[in-house]
Amino acid sequence: MTSGPLRLGFVGLGDIGGPMATRFAAHDGGLTVHDLSPEAVARLVDAGAESAPSLADLAAASDLVGICVRDDAQVRDVVEGMIESLAPGALIVVHSTISPETASDLAARCSRSEVALLDAPISGGAVGAKDGRLAIMVGGGRDAYERAKPALSLAGDMIVHAGESAGDGTRMKLARNLLHFISFTATTEAARLAEAAGIDIVRLGKVVRHTDAVTGGPGAIMLRDTTAPIATDDFWHGVFTHVRDLGEKDLGLALGLAERLDVDLPLGKQSLARLADGLGVPHHTPEGER
């Protein structure tokens, strides 16, 4: 380990990794890169990075190495290719979305060589990577997180310590993406309903993007630190009761329109049935019944 700014390394210069690494090239400690694509490496060299011919060479030149490759197997191969050449105290930061168990296993493997591994999956896509607007969710020891954070801040404007265990970053990312892709599926239902009703779904999409930018979209209700039912004397009870009542009214109207147009909305039906309980404000009678 050097005594000055961390020397950065990066492996995996694809659609996300390439723009991330380009931003790391401005780091005071310098950047060394490695990729199977000569063209990708050449672009980073043009941006100011150094090229390493092998993983071992990159590891020897780096104090912190970011990894952004395709899957668990590739991450394992990259770690094994570097571990013997990394100095004690070095950091590995895995940006690939891998299983939490893989992150935990690799962290234990690295620990035996006095290297800290953080799992740090990202959200924001290629555009966020290019603009330095990624959310980076980091799992692992707090000390290692604090050491890595200044460098990560070059690529992301929201760096979150998801937890003390390697794998916690991935657990947060999986929960985030569960919402993402369920929302995508719900979007397809909304589009089918609008199309059947003769509504221009491109214009509907513009309305959705506009209002989500104003209200925060599905994440706007993630205001509490628990999913437990809300006590009637809690401040949030009134807020979420209002959300429940408005949501059930509008879901009921949408399902009524869908029935008249013969459009099946399975997520819509489940949402009406589960919204109240999910929000923590169920419709229980005094006897505890629905």
Tab-separated table of C-alpha atoms in Angstrom:
chain	number	residue	atom	x	y	z
A	1	MET	CA	0.000	0.000	0.000
A	2	THR	CA	1.233	3.491	-0.839
A	3	SER	CA	1.174	6.303	1.744
A	4	GLY	CA	-0.373	8.850	-0.662
A	5	PRO	CA	-3.679	8.707	-2.550
A	6	LEU	CA	-4.921	5.206	-3.314
A	7	ARG	CA	-3.749	3.816	-6.619
A	8	LEU	CA	-6.883	2.650	-8.421
A	9	GLY	CA	-7.318	-0.358	-10.661
A	10	PHE	CA	-10.333	-1.417	-12.689
A	11	VAL	CA	-11.315	-4.638	-14.460
A	12	GLY	CA	-14.239	-4.800	-16.888
A	13	LEU	CA	-14.633	-1.875	-19.261
A	14	GLY	CA	-18.067	-2.561	-20.754
A	15	ASP	CA	-21.161	-0.391	-21.013
A	16	ILE	CA	-21.149	0.398	-17.275
A	17	GLY	CA	-17.534	-0.280	-16.297
A	18	GLY	CA	-16.078	1.770	-19.133
A	19	PRO	CA	-17.791	5.041	-18.141
A	20	MET	CA	-17.087	4.373	-14.458
A	21	ALA	CA	-13.411	3.815	-15.130
A	22	THR	CA	-13.268	6.957	-17.252
A	23	ARG	CA	-14.344	8.954	-14.228
A	24	PHE	CA	-11.776	7.181	-12.044
A	25	ALA	CA	-9.057	8.230	-14.500
A	26	ALA	CA	-9.192	11.707	-12.918
A	27	HIS	CA	-8.150	10.315	-9.509
A	28	ASP	CA	-4.978	11.788	-8.014
A	29	GLY	CA	-3.481	8.366	-7.364
A	30	GLY	CA	-3.855	7.307	-10.981
A	31	LEU	CA	-5.741	4.429	-12.606
A	32	THR	CA	-4.600	1.140	-14.112
A	33	VAL	CA	-7.038	-0.919	-16.200
A	34	HIS	CA	-7.352	-4.410	-17.627
A	35	ASP	CA	-9.882	-5.845	-20.062
A	36	LEU	CA	-10.037	-8.525	-22.732
A	37	SER	CA	-11.006	-5.856	-25.283
A	38	PRO	CA	-7.976	-3.924	-26.625
A	39	GLU	CA	-10.330	-1.237	-27.918
A	40	ALA	CA	-11.843	-0.686	-24.466
A	41	VAL	CA	-8.401	-0.468	-22.898
A	42	ALA	CA	-7.239	1.995	-25.584
A	43	ARG	CA	-10.161	4.310	-24.796
A	44	LEU	CA	-9.169	4.389	-21.128
A	45	VAL	CA	-5.521	4.956	-21.957
A	46	ASP	CA	-6.620	7.928	-24.055
A	47	ALA	CA	-8.502	9.187	-20.971
A	48	GLY	CA	-5.313	9.040	-18.893
A	49	ALA	CA	-5.200	5.506	-17.487
A	50	GLU	CA	-2.340	3.019	-17.576
A	51	SER	CA	-2.779	-0.420	-19.134
A	52	ALA	CA	-1.874	-3.661	-17.326
A	53	PRO	CA	-1.193	-6.731	-19.483
A	54	SER	CA	-2.459	-9.143	-16.809
A	55	LEU	CA	-4.571	-9.261	-13.664
A	56	ALA	CA	-1.459	-9.874	-11.613
A	57	ASP	CA	0.220	-6.777	-13.062
A	58	LEU	CA	-2.895	-4.683	-12.373
A	59	ALA	CA	-3.053	-5.952	-8.787
A	60	ALA	CA	0.606	-5.112	-8.167
A	61	ALA	CA	-0.006	-1.548	-9.371
A	62	SER	CA	-3.194	-0.955	-7.346
A	63	ASP	CA	-4.349	-0.323	-3.782
A	64	LEU	CA	-8.048	-0.477	-4.678
A	65	VAL	CA	-9.384	-2.531	-7.585
A	66	GLY	CA	-12.933	-2.158	-8.923
A	67	ILE	CA	-14.480	-5.127	-10.718
A	68	CYS	CA	-17.383	-4.765	-13.162
A	69	VAL	CA	-17.655	-8.030	-15.095
A	70	ARG	CA	-20.608	-10.159	-16.122
A	71	ASP	CA	-21.357	-12.762	-13.453
A	72	ASP	CA	-20.269	-14.663	-10.338
A	73	ALA	CA	-17.909	-16.973	-12.211
A	74	GLN	CA	-16.071	-14.079	-13.856
A	75	VAL	CA	-15.793	-12.221	-10.545
A	76	ARG	CA	-14.303	-15.322	-8.920
A	77	ASP	CA	-11.806	-15.698	-11.768
A	78	VAL	CA	-10.739	-12.045	-11.507
A	79	VAL	CA	-10.291	-12.220	-7.739
A	80	GLU	CA	-8.237	-15.413	-7.990
A	81	GLY	CA	-6.125	-13.826	-10.713
A	82	MET	CA	-5.257	-10.863	-8.479
A	83	ILE	CA	-5.206	-12.066	-4.893
A	84	GLU	CA	-1.590	-13.234	-4.738
A	85	SER	CA	-0.325	-9.947	-6.193
A	86	LEU	CA	-2.287	-7.541	-4.003
A	87	ALA	CA	-0.442	-6.029	-1.043
A	88	PRO	CA	-1.800	-6.559	2.478
A	89	GLY	CA	-4.346	-3.826	3.197
A	90	ALA	CA	-5.527	-3.567	-0.407
A	91	LEU	CA	-9.219	-3.279	-1.287
A	92	ILE	CA	-11.337	-5.088	-3.872
A	93	VAL	CA	-14.678	-3.470	-4.729
A	94	VAL	CA	-17.095	-5.672	-6.716
A	95	HIS	CA	-19.590	-3.643	-8.754
A	96	SER	CA	-21.051	-6.663	-10.573
A	97	THR	CA	-24.424	-7.871	-9.277
A	98	ILE	CA	-23.531	-11.299	-7.880
A	99	SER	CA	-25.106	-13.495	-5.238
A	100	PRO	CA	-24.655	-12.412	-1.604
A	101	GLU	CA	-23.142	-15.829	-0.882
A	102	THR	CA	-20.481	-15.339	-3.559
A	103	ALA	CA	-19.587	-11.966	-2.037
A	104	SER	CA	-19.334	-13.502	1.428
A	105	ASP	CA	-17.195	-16.417	0.198
A	106	LEU	CA	-14.834	-14.121	-1.679
A	107	ALA	CA	-14.534	-11.743	1.282
A	108	ALA	CA	-13.446	-14.659	3.473
A	109	ARG	CA	-10.973	-15.786	0.804
A	110	CYS	CA	-9.502	-12.274	0.558
A	111	SER	CA	-9.342	-11.845	4.319
A	112	ARG	CA	-6.866	-14.725	4.543
A	113	SER	CA	-4.521	-12.618	2.388
A	114	GLU	CA	-5.201	-9.468	4.444
A	115	VAL	CA	-7.226	-7.957	1.602
A	116	ALA	CA	-10.687	-6.463	2.198
A	117	LEU	CA	-13.465	-7.173	-0.293
A	118	LEU	CA	-16.568	-4.978	-0.535
A	119	ASP	CA	-19.570	-5.797	-2.663
A	120	ALA	CA	-20.792	-2.540	-4.198
A	121	PRO	CA	-23.447	-3.076	-6.874
A	122	ILE	CA	-24.708	-0.018	-8.678
A	123	SER	CA	-27.994	1.479	-9.797
A	124	GLY	CA	-28.371	4.113	-12.482
A	125	GLY	CA	-27.343	2.329	-15.671
A	126	ALA	CA	-25.003	3.512	-18.390
A	127	VAL	CA	-26.324	7.072	-18.271
A	128	GLY	CA	-25.709	7.292	-14.517
A	129	ALA	CA	-22.217	5.864	-14.991
A	130	LYS	CA	-21.362	8.407	-17.683
A	131	ASP	CA	-22.687	11.336	-15.638
A	132	GLY	CA	-21.258	10.207	-12.284
A	133	ARG	CA	-24.798	9.869	-10.921
A	134	LEU	CA	-24.750	6.224	-9.818
A	135	ALA	CA	-26.122	4.973	-6.528
A	136	ILE	CA	-23.496	2.601	-5.110
A	137	MET	CA	-24.625	0.209	-2.355
A	138	VAL	CA	-21.653	-1.044	-0.354
A	139	GLY	CA	-21.521	-4.107	1.871
A	140	GLY	CA	-18.572	-4.798	4.152
A	141	GLY	CA	-16.644	-3.431	7.102
A	142	ARG	CA	-17.102	0.246	7.917
A	143	ASP	CA	-13.374	1.008	7.869
A	144	ALA	CA	-12.974	-0.422	4.380
A	145	TYR	CA	-16.083	1.468	3.258
A	146	GLU	CA	-14.681	4.771	4.530
A	147	ARG	CA	-11.368	4.141	2.734
A	148	ALA	CA	-13.109	3.360	-0.540
A	149	LYS	CA	-15.765	6.083	-0.404
A	150	PRO	CA	-13.691	9.036	-1.719
A	151	ALA	CA	-12.793	7.108	-4.860
A	152	LEU	CA	-16.316	5.756	-5.328
A	153	SER	CA	-17.645	9.307	-5.100
A	154	LEU	CA	-16.034	9.994	-8.473
A	155	ALA	CA	-18.546	7.612	-10.078
A	156	GLY	CA	-21.614	8.007	-7.851
A	157	ASP	CA	-23.435	10.816	-6.122
A	158	MET	CA	-25.099	8.466	-3.617
A	159	ILE	CA	-22.721	6.149	-1.779
A	160	VAL	CA	-24.582	4.068	0.830
A	161	HIS	CA	-23.138	1.726	3.446
A	162	ALA	CA	-25.687	-1.093	3.195
A	163	GLY	CA	-24.263	-3.143	6.065
A	164	GLU	CA	-21.190	-4.572	7.773
A	165	SER	CA	-21.147	-7.855	5.847
A	166	ALA	CA	-19.969	-8.474	2.308
A	167	GLY	CA	-23.185	-9.339	0.478
A	168	ASP	CA	-25.254	-6.602	2.126
A	169	GLY	CA	-24.757	-4.327	-0.878
A	170	THR	CA	-26.157	-7.027	-3.132
A	171	ARG	CA	-29.069	-7.664	-0.771
A	172	MET	CA	-29.981	-3.991	-1.012
A	173	LYS	CA	-29.592	-4.030	-4.807
A	174	LEU	CA	-31.847	-7.091	-5.145
A	175	ALA	CA	-34.574	-5.429	-3.068
A	176	ARG	CA	-34.245	-2.281	-5.154
A	177	ASN	CA	-34.481	-4.235	-8.414
A	178	LEU	CA	-37.435	-6.279	-7.162
A	179	LEU	CA	-39.328	-2.993	-7.034
A	180	HIS	CA	-37.893	-1.972	-10.403
A	181	PHE	CA	-39.035	-5.002	-12.365
A	182	ILE	CA	-42.359	-5.501	-10.610
A	183	SER	CA	-43.006	-1.865	-11.541
A	184	PHE	CA	-42.073	-2.678	-15.145
A	185	THR	CA	-44.595	-5.525	-15.140
A	186	ALA	CA	-47.244	-3.231	-13.677
A	187	THR	CA	-46.405	-0.736	-16.426
A	188	THR	CA	-47.274	-3.335	-19.046
A	189	GLU	CA	-50.687	-3.800	-17.400
A	190	ALA	CA	-51.296	-0.047	-17.384
A	191	ALA	CA	-50.316	0.163	-21.049
A	192	ARG	CA	-52.714	-2.665	-22.006
A	193	LEU	CA	-55.552	-0.968	-20.154
A	194	ALA	CA	-54.843	2.405	-21.770
A	195	GLU	CA	-54.508	0.873	-25.220
A	196	ALA	CA	-57.791	-1.005	-24.877
A	197	ALA	CA	-59.449	2.259	-23.801
A	198	GLY	CA	-58.139	4.042	-26.909
A	199	ILE	CA	-55.587	6.128	-25.014
A	200	ASP	CA	-52.225	7.056	-26.614
A	201	ILE	CA	-49.760	5.082	-24.492
A	202	VAL	CA	-46.792	7.220	-25.581
A	203	ARG	CA	-48.526	10.258	-24.112
A	204	LEU	CA	-49.400	8.214	-21.025
A	205	GLY	CA	-45.709	7.380	-20.665
A	206	LYS	CA	-44.830	11.071	-20.722
A	207	VAL	CA	-47.365	11.730	-17.965
A	208	VAL	CA	-45.987	8.863	-15.856
A	209	ARG	CA	-42.390	10.040	-16.161
A	210	HIS	CA	-43.385	13.629	-15.398
A	211	THR	CA	-45.393	12.823	-12.285
A	212	ASP	CA	-42.883	10.252	-10.978
A	213	ALA	CA	-40.176	12.916	-11.228
A	214	VAL	CA	-42.357	15.192	-9.080
A	215	THR	CA	-43.659	12.681	-6.521
A	216	GLY	CA	-40.767	10.208	-6.370
A	217	GLY	CA	-42.621	7.267	-7.927
A	218	PRO	CA	-42.946	3.956	-6.055
A	219	GLY	CA	-40.093	4.835	-3.699
A	220	ALA	CA	-42.061	7.807	-2.364
A	221	ILE	CA	-43.751	5.640	0.296
A	222	MET	CA	-40.459	4.263	1.656
A	223	LEU	CA	-40.514	6.706	4.558
A	224	ARG	CA	-40.520	4.398	7.603
A	225	ASP	CA	-37.741	2.247	9.094
A	226	THR	CA	-40.002	-0.792	9.529
A	227	THR	CA	-42.711	-2.669	7.639
A	228	ALA	CA	-44.677	-3.455	10.814
A	229	PRO	CA	-48.337	-2.385	11.143
A	230	ILE	CA	-48.672	1.274	12.095
A	231	ALA	CA	-50.152	2.133	15.498
A	232	THR	CA	-53.221	4.366	15.337
A	233	ASP	CA	-51.464	7.069	17.392
A	234	ASP	CA	-48.410	7.092	15.089
A	235	PHE	CA	-47.975	10.167	12.867
A	236	TRP	CA	-47.655	7.924	9.807
A	237	HIS	CA	-51.026	6.226	10.408
A	238	GLY	CA	-52.961	9.135	8.968
A	239	VAL	CA	-50.550	9.543	6.060
A	240	PHE	CA	-50.671	5.893	5.027
A	241	THR	CA	-54.412	5.584	5.634
A	242	HIS	CA	-54.878	8.397	3.131
A	243	VAL	CA	-52.581	6.600	0.657
A	244	ARG	CA	-54.533	3.367	1.210
A	245	ASP	CA	-57.948	4.970	0.688
A	246	LEU	CA	-56.872	6.868	-2.412
A	247	GLY	CA	-55.111	3.814	-3.831
A	248	GLU	CA	-58.035	1.460	-3.247
A	249	LYS	CA	-60.444	3.929	-4.847
A	250	ASP	CA	-58.325	4.353	-7.956
A	251	LEU	CA	-57.446	0.660	-8.224
A	252	GLY	CA	-61.149	-0.173	-7.979
A	253	LEU	CA	-61.980	2.280	-10.755
A	254	ALA	CA	-59.176	0.905	-12.964
A	255	LEU	CA	-60.284	-2.697	-12.398
A	256	GLY	CA	-63.861	-1.719	-13.214
A	257	LEU	CA	-62.711	-0.184	-16.505
A	258	ALA	CA	-60.608	-3.282	-17.231
A	259	GLU	CA	-63.615	-5.549	-16.654
A	260	ARG	CA	-65.715	-3.546	-19.094
A	261	LEU	CA	-62.934	-3.679	-21.687
A	262	ASP	CA	-62.149	-7.375	-21.015
A	263	VAL	CA	-58.524	-6.653	-20.003
A	264	ASP	CA	-56.967	-8.938	-17.404
A	265	LEU	CA	-54.944	-7.080	-14.728
A	266	PRO	CA	-53.573	-9.740	-12.332
A	267	LEU	CA	-51.142	-7.360	-10.625
A	268	GLY	CA	-53.891	-4.776	-10.316
A	269	LYS	CA	-56.138	-7.305	-8.565
A	270	GLN	CA	-53.357	-8.384	-6.220
A	271	SER	CA	-52.533	-4.766	-5.463
A	272	LEU	CA	-56.109	-3.986	-4.441
A	273	ALA	CA	-56.169	-7.045	-2.180
A	274	ARG	CA	-52.766	-6.401	-0.592
A	275	LEU	CA	-52.312	-2.641	-0.521
A	276	ALA	CA	-53.761	-2.028	2.942
A	277	ASP	CA	-51.794	-4.779	4.677
A	278	GLY	CA	-48.645	-3.851	2.793
A	279	LEU	CA	-48.897	-0.237	3.883
A	280	GLY	CA	-49.371	-1.295	7.501
A	281	VAL	CA	-52.944	0.025	7.773
A	282	PRO	CA	-55.183	-3.054	7.348
A	283	HIS	CA	-58.985	-2.951	7.407
A	284	HIS	CA	-59.431	-4.859	10.664
A	285	THR	CA	-62.704	-4.698	12.539
A	286	PRO	CA	-62.636	-4.362	16.360
A	287	GLU	CA	-62.875	-8.156	16.474
A	288	GLY	CA	-59.712	-8.418	14.388
A	289	GLU	CA	-61.510	-9.488	11.213
A	290	ARG	CA	-61.456	-8.055	7.722
